[in-house]
Coordinates of C-alpha atoms in Angstrom, one line a residue:
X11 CA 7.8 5.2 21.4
X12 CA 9.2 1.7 20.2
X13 CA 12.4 0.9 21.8
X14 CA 14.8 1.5 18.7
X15 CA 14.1 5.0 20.0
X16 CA 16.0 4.6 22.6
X17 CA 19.5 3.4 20.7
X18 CA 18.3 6.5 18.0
X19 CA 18.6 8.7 20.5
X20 CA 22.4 8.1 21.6
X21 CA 23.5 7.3 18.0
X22 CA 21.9 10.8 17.1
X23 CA 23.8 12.9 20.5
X24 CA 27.0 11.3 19.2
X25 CA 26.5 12.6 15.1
X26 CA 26.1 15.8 16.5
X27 CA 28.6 16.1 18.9
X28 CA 31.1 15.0 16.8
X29 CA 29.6 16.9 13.7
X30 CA 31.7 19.9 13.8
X31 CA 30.6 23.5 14.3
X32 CA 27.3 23.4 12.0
X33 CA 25.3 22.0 14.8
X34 CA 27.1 23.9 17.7
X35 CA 24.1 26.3 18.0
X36 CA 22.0 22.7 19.6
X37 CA 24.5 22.6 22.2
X38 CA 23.8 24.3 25.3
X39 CA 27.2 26.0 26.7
X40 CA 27.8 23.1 29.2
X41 CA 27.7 21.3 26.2
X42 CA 29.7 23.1 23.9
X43 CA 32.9 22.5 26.6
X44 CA 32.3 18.5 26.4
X45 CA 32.2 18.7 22.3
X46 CA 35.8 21.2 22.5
X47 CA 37.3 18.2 24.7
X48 CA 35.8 15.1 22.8
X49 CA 37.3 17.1 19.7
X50 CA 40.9 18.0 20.6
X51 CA 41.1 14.3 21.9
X52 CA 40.8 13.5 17.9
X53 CA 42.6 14.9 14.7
X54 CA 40.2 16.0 12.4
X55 CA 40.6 13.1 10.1
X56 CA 39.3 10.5 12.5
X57 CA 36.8 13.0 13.3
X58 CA 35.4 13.1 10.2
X59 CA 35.2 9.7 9.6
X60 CA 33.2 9.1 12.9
X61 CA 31.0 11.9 11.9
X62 CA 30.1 10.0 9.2
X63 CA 30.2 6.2 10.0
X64 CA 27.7 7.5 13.1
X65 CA 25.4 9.5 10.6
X66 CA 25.0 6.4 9.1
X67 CA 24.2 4.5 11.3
X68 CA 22.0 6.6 12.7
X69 CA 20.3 6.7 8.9
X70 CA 19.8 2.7 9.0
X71 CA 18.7 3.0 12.8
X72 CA 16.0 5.4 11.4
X73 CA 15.2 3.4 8.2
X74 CA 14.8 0.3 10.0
X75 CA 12.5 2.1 12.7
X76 CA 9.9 3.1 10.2
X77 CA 10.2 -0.7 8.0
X78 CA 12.1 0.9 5.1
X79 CA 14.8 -0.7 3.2
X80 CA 16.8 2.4 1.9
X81 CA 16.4 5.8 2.1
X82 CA 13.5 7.2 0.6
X83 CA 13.3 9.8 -2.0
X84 CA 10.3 11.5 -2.7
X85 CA 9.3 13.4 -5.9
X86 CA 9.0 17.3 -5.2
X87 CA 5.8 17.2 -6.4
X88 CA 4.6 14.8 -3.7
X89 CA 1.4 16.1 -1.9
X90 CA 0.5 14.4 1.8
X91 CA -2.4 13.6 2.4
X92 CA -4.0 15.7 4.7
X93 CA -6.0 13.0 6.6
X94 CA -2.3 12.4 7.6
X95 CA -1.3 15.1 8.4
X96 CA -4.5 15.7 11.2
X97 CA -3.9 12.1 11.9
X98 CA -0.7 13.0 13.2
X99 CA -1.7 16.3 14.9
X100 CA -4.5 14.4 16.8
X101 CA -2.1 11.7 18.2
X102 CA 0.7 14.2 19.1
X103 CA -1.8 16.2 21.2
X104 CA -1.4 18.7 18.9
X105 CA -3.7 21.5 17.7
X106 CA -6.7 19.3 19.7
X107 CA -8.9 22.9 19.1
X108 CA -8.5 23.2 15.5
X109 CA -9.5 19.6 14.7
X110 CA -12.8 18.9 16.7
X111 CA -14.2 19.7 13.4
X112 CA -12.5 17.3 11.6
X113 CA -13.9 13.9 10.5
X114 CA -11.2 11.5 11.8
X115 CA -13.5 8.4 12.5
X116 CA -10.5 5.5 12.4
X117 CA -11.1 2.7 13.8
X118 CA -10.2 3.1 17.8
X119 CA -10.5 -0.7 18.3
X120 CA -7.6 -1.9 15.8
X121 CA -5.3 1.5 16.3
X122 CA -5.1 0.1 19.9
X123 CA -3.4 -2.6 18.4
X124 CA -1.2 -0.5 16.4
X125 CA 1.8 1.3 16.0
X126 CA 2.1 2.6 12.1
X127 CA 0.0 4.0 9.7
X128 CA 0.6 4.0 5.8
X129 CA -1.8 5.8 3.3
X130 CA -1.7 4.6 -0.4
X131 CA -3.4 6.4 -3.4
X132 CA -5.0 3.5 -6.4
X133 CA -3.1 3.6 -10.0
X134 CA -4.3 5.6 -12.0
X135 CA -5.4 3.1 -14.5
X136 CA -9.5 2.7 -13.8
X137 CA -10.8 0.1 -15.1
X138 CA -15.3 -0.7 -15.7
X139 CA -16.1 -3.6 -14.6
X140 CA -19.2 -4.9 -15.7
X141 CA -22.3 -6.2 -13.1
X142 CA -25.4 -7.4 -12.2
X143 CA -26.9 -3.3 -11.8
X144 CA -27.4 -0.8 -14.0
X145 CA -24.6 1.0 -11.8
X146 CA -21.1 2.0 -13.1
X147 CA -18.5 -0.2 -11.3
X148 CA -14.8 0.9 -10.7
X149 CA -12.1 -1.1 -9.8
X150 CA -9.3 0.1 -8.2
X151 CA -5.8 -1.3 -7.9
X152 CA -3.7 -0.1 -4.5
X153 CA 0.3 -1.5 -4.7
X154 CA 0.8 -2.7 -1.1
X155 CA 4.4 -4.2 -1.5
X156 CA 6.0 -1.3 0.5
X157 CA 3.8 -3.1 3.7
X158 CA 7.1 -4.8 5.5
X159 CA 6.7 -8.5 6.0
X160 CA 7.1 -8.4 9.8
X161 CA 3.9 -5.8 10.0
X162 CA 0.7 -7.3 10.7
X163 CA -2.2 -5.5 9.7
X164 CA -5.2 -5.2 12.0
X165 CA -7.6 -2.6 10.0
X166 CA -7.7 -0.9 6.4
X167 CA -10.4 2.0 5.9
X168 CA -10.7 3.3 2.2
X169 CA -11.5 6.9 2.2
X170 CA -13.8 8.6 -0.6
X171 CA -14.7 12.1 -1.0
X172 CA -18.1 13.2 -2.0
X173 CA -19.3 16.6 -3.3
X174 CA -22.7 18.0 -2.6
X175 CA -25.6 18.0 -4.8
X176 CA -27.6 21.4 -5.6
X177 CA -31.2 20.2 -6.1
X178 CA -35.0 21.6 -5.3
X179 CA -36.0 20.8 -1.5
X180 CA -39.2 19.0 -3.3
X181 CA -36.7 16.4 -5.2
X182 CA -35.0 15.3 -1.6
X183 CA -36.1 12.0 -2.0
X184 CA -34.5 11.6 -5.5
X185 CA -30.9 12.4 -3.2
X186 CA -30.1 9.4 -1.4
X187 CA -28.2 6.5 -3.2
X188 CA -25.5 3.7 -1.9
X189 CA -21.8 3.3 -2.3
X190 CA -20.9 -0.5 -2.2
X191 CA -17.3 -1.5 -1.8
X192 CA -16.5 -5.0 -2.7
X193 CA -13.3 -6.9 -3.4
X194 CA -12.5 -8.9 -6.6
X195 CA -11.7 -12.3 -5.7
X196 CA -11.6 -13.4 -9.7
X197 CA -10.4 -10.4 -12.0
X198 CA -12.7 -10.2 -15.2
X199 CA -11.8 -12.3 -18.7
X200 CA -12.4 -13.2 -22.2
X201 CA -14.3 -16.9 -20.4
X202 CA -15.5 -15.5 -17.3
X203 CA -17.0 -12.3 -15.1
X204 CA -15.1 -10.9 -12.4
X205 CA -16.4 -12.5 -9.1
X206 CA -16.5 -10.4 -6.3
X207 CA -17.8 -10.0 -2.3
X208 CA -19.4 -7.3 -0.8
X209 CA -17.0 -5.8 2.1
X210 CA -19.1 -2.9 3.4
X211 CA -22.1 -0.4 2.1
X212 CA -24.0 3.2 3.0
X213 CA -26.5 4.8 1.9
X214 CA -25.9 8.4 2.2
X215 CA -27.8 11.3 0.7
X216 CA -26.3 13.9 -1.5
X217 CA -27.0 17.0 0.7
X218 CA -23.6 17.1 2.1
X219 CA -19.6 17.4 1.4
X220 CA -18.0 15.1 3.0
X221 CA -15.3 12.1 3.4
X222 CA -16.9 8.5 3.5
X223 CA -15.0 6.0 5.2
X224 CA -15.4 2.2 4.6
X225 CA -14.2 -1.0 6.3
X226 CA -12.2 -2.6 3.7
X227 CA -10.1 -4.7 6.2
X228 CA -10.5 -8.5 5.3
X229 CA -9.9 -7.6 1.6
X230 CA -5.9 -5.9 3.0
X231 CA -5.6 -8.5 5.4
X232 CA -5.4 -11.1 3.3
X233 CA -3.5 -9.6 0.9
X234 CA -0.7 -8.8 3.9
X235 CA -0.7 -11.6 5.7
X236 CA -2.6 -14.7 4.3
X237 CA -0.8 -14.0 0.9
X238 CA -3.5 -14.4 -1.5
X239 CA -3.7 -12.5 -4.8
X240 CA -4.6 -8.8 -4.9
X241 CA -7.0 -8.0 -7.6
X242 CA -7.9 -4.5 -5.6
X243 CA -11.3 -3.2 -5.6
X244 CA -14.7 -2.4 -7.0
X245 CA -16.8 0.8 -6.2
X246 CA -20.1 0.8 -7.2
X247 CA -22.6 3.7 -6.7
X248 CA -26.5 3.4 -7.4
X249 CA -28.9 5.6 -6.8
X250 CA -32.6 5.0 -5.5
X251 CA -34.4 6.6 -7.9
X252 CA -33.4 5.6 -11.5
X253 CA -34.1 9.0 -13.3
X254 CA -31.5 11.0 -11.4
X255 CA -28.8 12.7 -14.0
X256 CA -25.9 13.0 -12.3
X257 CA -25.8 9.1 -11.3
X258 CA -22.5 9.1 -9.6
X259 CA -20.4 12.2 -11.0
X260 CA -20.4 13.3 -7.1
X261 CA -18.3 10.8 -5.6
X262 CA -14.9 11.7 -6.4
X263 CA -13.1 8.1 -8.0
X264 CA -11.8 10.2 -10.9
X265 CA -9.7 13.7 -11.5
X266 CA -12.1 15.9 -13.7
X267 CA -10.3 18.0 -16.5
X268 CA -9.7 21.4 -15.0
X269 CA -9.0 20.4 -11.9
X270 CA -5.4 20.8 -11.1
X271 CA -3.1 17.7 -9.7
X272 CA -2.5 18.9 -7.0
X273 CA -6.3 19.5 -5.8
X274 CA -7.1 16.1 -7.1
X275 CA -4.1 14.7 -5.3
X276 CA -6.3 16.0 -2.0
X277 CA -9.3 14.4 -3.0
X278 CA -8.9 11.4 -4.5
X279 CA -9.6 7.9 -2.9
X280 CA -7.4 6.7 0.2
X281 CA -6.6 3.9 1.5
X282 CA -5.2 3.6 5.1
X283 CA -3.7 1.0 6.7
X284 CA -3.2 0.6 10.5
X285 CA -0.4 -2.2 11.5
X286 CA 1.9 -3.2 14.4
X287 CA 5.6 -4.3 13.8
X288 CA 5.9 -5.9 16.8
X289 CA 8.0 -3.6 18.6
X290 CA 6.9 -0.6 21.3
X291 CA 3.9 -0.2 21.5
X292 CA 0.8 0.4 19.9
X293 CA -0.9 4.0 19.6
X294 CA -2.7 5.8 22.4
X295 CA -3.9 9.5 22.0
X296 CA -1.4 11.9 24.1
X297 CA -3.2 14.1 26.2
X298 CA -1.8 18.4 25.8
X299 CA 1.3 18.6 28.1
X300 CA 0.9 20.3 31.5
X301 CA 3.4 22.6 33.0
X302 CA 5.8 20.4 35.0
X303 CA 6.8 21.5 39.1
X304 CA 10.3 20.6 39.1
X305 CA 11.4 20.3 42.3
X306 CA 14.9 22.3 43.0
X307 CA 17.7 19.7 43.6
X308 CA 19.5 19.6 46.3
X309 CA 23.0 19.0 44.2
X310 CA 22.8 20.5 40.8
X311 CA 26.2 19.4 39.5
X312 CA 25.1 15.7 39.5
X313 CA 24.5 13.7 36.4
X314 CA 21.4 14.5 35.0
X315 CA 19.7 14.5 31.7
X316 CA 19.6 18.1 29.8
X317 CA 17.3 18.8 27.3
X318 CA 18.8 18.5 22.9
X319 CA 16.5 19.4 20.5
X320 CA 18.2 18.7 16.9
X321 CA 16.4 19.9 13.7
X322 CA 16.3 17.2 11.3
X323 CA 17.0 20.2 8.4
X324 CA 20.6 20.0 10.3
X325 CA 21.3 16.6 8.9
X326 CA 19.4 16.8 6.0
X327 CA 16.6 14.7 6.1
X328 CA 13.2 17.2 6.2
X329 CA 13.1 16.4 2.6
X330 CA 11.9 12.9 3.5
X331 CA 10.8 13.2 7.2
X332 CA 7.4 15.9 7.2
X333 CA 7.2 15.6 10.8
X334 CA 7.9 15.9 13.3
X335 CA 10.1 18.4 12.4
X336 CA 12.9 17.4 15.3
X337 CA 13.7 15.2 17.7
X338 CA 14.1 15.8 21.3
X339 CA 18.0 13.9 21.8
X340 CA 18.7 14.8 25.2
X341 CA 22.3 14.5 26.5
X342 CA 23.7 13.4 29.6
X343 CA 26.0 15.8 31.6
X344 CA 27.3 16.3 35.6
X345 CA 29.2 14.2 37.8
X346 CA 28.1 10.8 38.5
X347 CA 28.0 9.3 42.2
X348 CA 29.7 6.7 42.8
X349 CA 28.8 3.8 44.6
X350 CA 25.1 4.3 43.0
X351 CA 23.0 5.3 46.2
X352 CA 20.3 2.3 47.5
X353 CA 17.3 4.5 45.8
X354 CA 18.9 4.6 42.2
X355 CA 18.5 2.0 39.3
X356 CA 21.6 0.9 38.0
X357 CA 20.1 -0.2 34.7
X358 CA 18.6 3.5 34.3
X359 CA 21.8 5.2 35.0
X360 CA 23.6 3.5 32.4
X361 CA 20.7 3.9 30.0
X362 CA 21.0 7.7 30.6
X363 CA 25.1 7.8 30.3

């Protein structure tokens, strides 16, 4: 959690306090008795116009939490990624059965440094470039300027989907073939031929369905942060032996005619980014919640935090925030001691009022 959360979290408890009946369901009943004496402290007017200066500021909070400049509004049509979607799952410590199956190989050493992760889908413009091999050569263009300027990038993986190959068990040597990735450093033109660097290579074999993932990070980072020109990238797939007819149809760099958009939009290449913002801190895999022990207080009517879940479909914003699909405000009610006892933390007490 970076530590915007914390100043989220009270600007959100006020909105909905002060929100009016819609969200009086969140409120426990020792809740609900605060909200009927904040409001009949305040004509509606005033109320309203609270209500609303506090929802927006909550919305640039939020905005500014995730490096966004306005409020974003997706087409209806958008698909997530579902490599994003496990992604998420994994790190929230949710679900941990279901996805032991699942191929998420990111990079552990850079997500340690790392506190956000961005997907971007290429343009759909492909463009052949030509080489020194017989192999086709694809390069793909990814629009990075969404990446904030205060977010440093520490690893990109591109993600590519592959489809298995039916063939005779005697032709299993005719199966295996290489996927080189390389980075144009000098696009293609009428005087010259695009110059490029390899960034990484497999050699895989065709027997499987499967995602391949390759290390494309110097090529983003230098894009990001050194500034230089991004002429996006080349995939190039050749195949040992020369005679083999469906020389790269299998890996998945273009929608095929009847597939539908939406099944292409599952499949197609991915690129990931992982970066740090400088603030909070970077990701670490929860472990599944245990059961917590409270121990029974002694004085129940002092100050103490209560639990506040608020729906984000309550304030309208589940059409651009996928998950989770709340937030867990909290809310601070009882009778505070005063003076503050030698065992309690000033600074924490006022950080729960």
């Amino acid at each position: 959690m970076i530590p915007g959360n914390r100043m989220l979290m009270v600007i959100l408890l006020c909105q909905v306090l002060l929100g009016g009946t819609n969200h009086a369901s969140l409120i426990p009943e020792t809740g609900r008795k605060k909200v009927a004496e904040l409001q009949g402290q305040a004509g509606s007017g005033r109320r309203s116009a609270q209500s609303h200066e506090l929802l927006r500021g909550f919305e640039t909070t939020l905005l500014q939490m995730f490096g966004l400049r306005r409020r974003p509004q997706p087409s209806k049509s958008a698909v997530i990624p579902s490599y994003m979607l496990d992604l998420y799952r994994l790190q929230s410590g949710e679900e941990e059965e279901s996805l032991q199956e699942i191929s998420l190989q990111y990079p552990e050493r850079s997500t340690s440094r790392a506190n956000t992760v961005r997907s971007f889908h290429h343009e759909e413009h492909l463009e052949t470039v030509p080489g020194p091999s017989e192999a086709p050569r694809i390069r793909f263009v990814f629009n990075l300027s969404s990446v904030p300027e205060n977010e440093v990038i520490s690893s990109a993986e591109l993600r590519l989907y592959r489809e298995q190959v039916e063939e005779p068990s005697a032709a299993w040597e005719r199966g295996f073939h290489r996927i080189n990735i390389y980075e144009v450093m000098k696009p293609l033109s009428e005087r010259a031929q695009a110059i490029t660097r390899l960034l990484d290579t497999r050699l895989v074999h065709h027997n499987v369905t499967r995602w391949e993932t390759f290390d494309v990070s110097p090529a983003v980072i230098r894009w990001t942060k050194d500034k230089q020109p991004n002429h996006g990238l080349v995939i190039e797939v050749t195949h040992l032996h020369h005679a083999q007819t469906h020389q790269g149809k299998h890996v998945r760099i273009s929608r095929s005619l009847p597939q539908g958009r939406g099944d292409w939009a599952q499949l197609r290449p991915l690129l990931v980014t992982f970066g740090h913002d400088g603030r909070g801190h970077a990701l670490t895999r929860r472990a599944r919640r245990s059961p917590k022990h409270q121990r029974s207080r002694k004085n129940k009517k002092n100050c103490r935090r209560h639990a506040l879940y608020v729906d984000f479909s309550d304030v309208g914003w589940n059409d651009w925030i996928v998950a989770p699909p709340g937030y867990q405000a909290f809310y601070c009610h009882g009778d505070c001691p005063f003076p503050l006892a030698d065992h309690l933390n000033s600074t924490n007490h006022a950080i729960v009022q």
